[in-house]
mmCIF file of C-alpha atoms in Angstrom:
data_model
loop_
_atom_site.group_PDB
_atom_site.id
_atom_site.type_symbol
_atom_site.label_atom_id
_atom_site.label_comp_id
_atom_site.label_asym_id
_atom_site.label_seq_id
_atom_site.Cartn_x
_atom_site.Cartn_y
_atom_site.Cartn_z
ATOM 1 C CA MET A 1 -14.104 -10.612 12.003
ATOM 2 C CA SER A 2 -10.763 -12.047 13.475
ATOM 3 C CA ILE A 3 -8.717 -9.641 16.249
ATOM 4 C CA PHE A 4 -5.504 -10.717 14.765
ATOM 5 C CA GLU A 5 -6.724 -9.890 11.198
ATOM 6 C CA THR A 6 -7.584 -6.361 12.666
ATOM 7 C CA ILE A 7 -4.411 -5.748 14.365
ATOM 8 C CA MET A 8 -2.302 -7.087 11.420
ATOM 9 C CA LEU A 9 -4.253 -4.385 9.070
ATOM 10 C CA ALA A 10 -3.976 -1.904 11.614
ATOM 11 C CA CYS A 11 0.070 -2.275 11.997
ATOM 12 C CA PHE A 12 0.501 -2.466 8.250
ATOM 13 C CA GLY A 13 -1.828 0.621 7.984
ATOM 14 C CA MET A 14 0.429 2.479 10.286
ATOM 15 C CA ALA A 15 3.399 1.830 8.432
ATOM 16 C CA TRP A 16 2.415 2.999 4.965
ATOM 17 C CA PRO A 17 1.999 6.660 5.882
ATOM 18 C CA VAL A 18 5.633 6.351 7.553
ATOM 19 C CA ASN A 19 6.897 5.093 4.107
ATOM 20 C CA ILE A 20 4.719 7.440 2.041
ATOM 21 C CA MET A 21 6.471 10.291 4.036
ATOM 22 C CA LYS A 22 10.073 8.725 3.714
ATOM 23 C CA THR A 23 9.465 8.559 -0.020
ATOM 24 C CA VAL A 24 8.208 12.147 -0.068
ATOM 25 C CA ARG A 25 11.133 13.357 2.063
ATOM 26 C CA SER A 26 13.916 11.533 0.176
ATOM 27 C CA LYS A 27 12.315 12.326 -3.331
ATOM 28 C CA THR A 28 14.004 9.277 -4.712
ATOM 29 C CA ALA A 29 12.820 5.927 -5.839
ATOM 30 C CA ARG A 30 16.188 4.136 -5.523
ATOM 31 C CA GLY A 31 16.107 0.871 -3.826
ATOM 32 C CA ARG A 32 12.198 0.665 -4.365
ATOM 33 C CA SER A 33 10.419 -1.961 -6.308
ATOM 34 C CA LEU A 34 7.222 -1.545 -8.536
ATOM 35 C CA MET A 35 6.809 -5.141 -8.556
ATOM 36 C CA PHE A 36 6.888 -5.150 -4.548
ATOM 37 C CA GLN A 37 3.915 -2.808 -4.623
ATOM 38 C CA ALA A 38 1.893 -4.549 -7.128
ATOM 39 C CA ILE A 39 2.460 -7.959 -5.336
ATOM 40 C CA ILE A 40 0.998 -6.023 -1.922
ATOM 41 C CA LEU A 41 -1.624 -4.494 -3.950
ATOM 42 C CA VAL A 42 -2.801 -7.870 -5.169
ATOM 43 C CA GLY A 43 -2.875 -8.856 -1.725
ATOM 44 C CA TYR A 44 -5.176 -6.367 -0.559
ATOM 45 C CA ILE A 45 -7.296 -6.856 -3.638
ATOM 46 C CA SER A 46 -7.750 -10.331 -2.699
ATOM 47 C CA GLY A 47 -8.507 -9.769 0.914
ATOM 48 C CA ILE A 48 -11.378 -6.956 -0.256
ATOM 49 C CA ILE A 49 -12.733 -9.598 -2.665
ATOM 50 C CA HIS A 50 -13.037 -12.080 0.150
ATOM 51 C CA LYS A 51 -14.590 -9.514 2.407
ATOM 52 C CA LEU A 52 -17.200 -8.823 0.037
ATOM 53 C CA LEU A 53 -18.034 -12.440 -0.982
ATOM 54 C CA TYR A 54 -17.673 -14.253 2.253
ATOM 55 C CA SER A 55 -17.372 -12.152 5.440
ATOM 56 C CA LEU A 56 -18.351 -8.808 4.920
ATOM 57 C CA ASP A 57 -17.530 -6.612 8.226
ATOM 58 C CA ILE A 58 -15.663 -3.236 9.261
ATOM 59 C CA VAL A 59 -12.194 -5.242 8.614
ATOM 60 C CA LEU A 60 -12.864 -4.301 4.836
ATOM 61 C CA PHE A 61 -12.417 -0.448 5.721
ATOM 62 C CA LEU A 62 -8.722 -1.449 6.816
ATOM 63 C CA TYR A 63 -8.277 -3.256 3.554
ATOM 64 C CA CYS A 64 -9.367 -0.461 1.572
ATOM 65 C CA LEU A 65 -7.498 2.018 3.409
ATOM 66 C CA ASN A 66 -4.148 0.289 3.040
ATOM 67 C CA PHE A 67 -5.029 -0.353 -0.637
ATOM 68 C CA VAL A 68 -5.383 3.099 -1.078
ATOM 69 C CA MET A 69 -1.996 4.014 0.868
ATOM 70 C CA VAL A 70 0.120 1.411 -0.913
ATOM 71 C CA GLY A 71 -1.477 2.957 -4.345
ATOM 72 C CA ILE A 72 -0.158 6.422 -3.133
ATOM 73 C CA ASP A 73 3.151 4.794 -2.505
ATOM 74 C CA GLY A 74 3.267 3.356 -5.802
ATOM 75 C CA ALA A 75 2.122 6.391 -7.558
ATOM 76 C CA LEU A 76 5.047 8.461 -5.823
ATOM 77 C CA LEU A 77 7.399 5.479 -6.617
ATOM 78 C CA LEU A 78 6.392 5.801 -10.700
ATOM 79 C CA TYR A 79 6.680 9.957 -10.587
ATOM 80 C CA TYR A 80 10.153 9.942 -8.681
ATOM 81 C CA LYS A 81 11.413 6.896 -10.973
ATOM 82 C CA ARG A 82 10.281 8.924 -14.064
ATOM 83 C CA LYS A 83 11.816 12.228 -12.988
ATOM 84 C CA GLU A 84 15.150 10.078 -12.059
ATOM 85 C CA ALA A 85 15.279 8.952 -15.686
ATOM 86 C CA CYS A 86 14.308 12.147 -17.303
ATOM 87 C CA CYS A 87 16.974 14.325 -15.219
ATOM 88 C CA SER A 88 19.635 11.594 -15.280
#
C-alpha cells in the first residue's frame, strides 16, 4: 500500500460527492460529458483489477467506493440528459 495512492484516492473520493450534489442541485447535464465519466470508470476498474491480482490491500475499498460514486454521478448525468431531451 502506498500512502500517496491512498491520499490520491481519498482526495478524489472527497470530490465526487461534491460533484454529485452539484448535479442534483442544478438538475442539468449541461457542460457534462458521459465520455469523461466512462474514462474515469475504466481507470477505476483498472485500479481494482490491479489490486485484486497483484496488490490486495485496504486501498481496494477506496477504488470501489470511488467507482460507485462515479457510477452514481454518471447515472444522474444520463437521467438529466434524457430529461432535457424529452422536455426541450
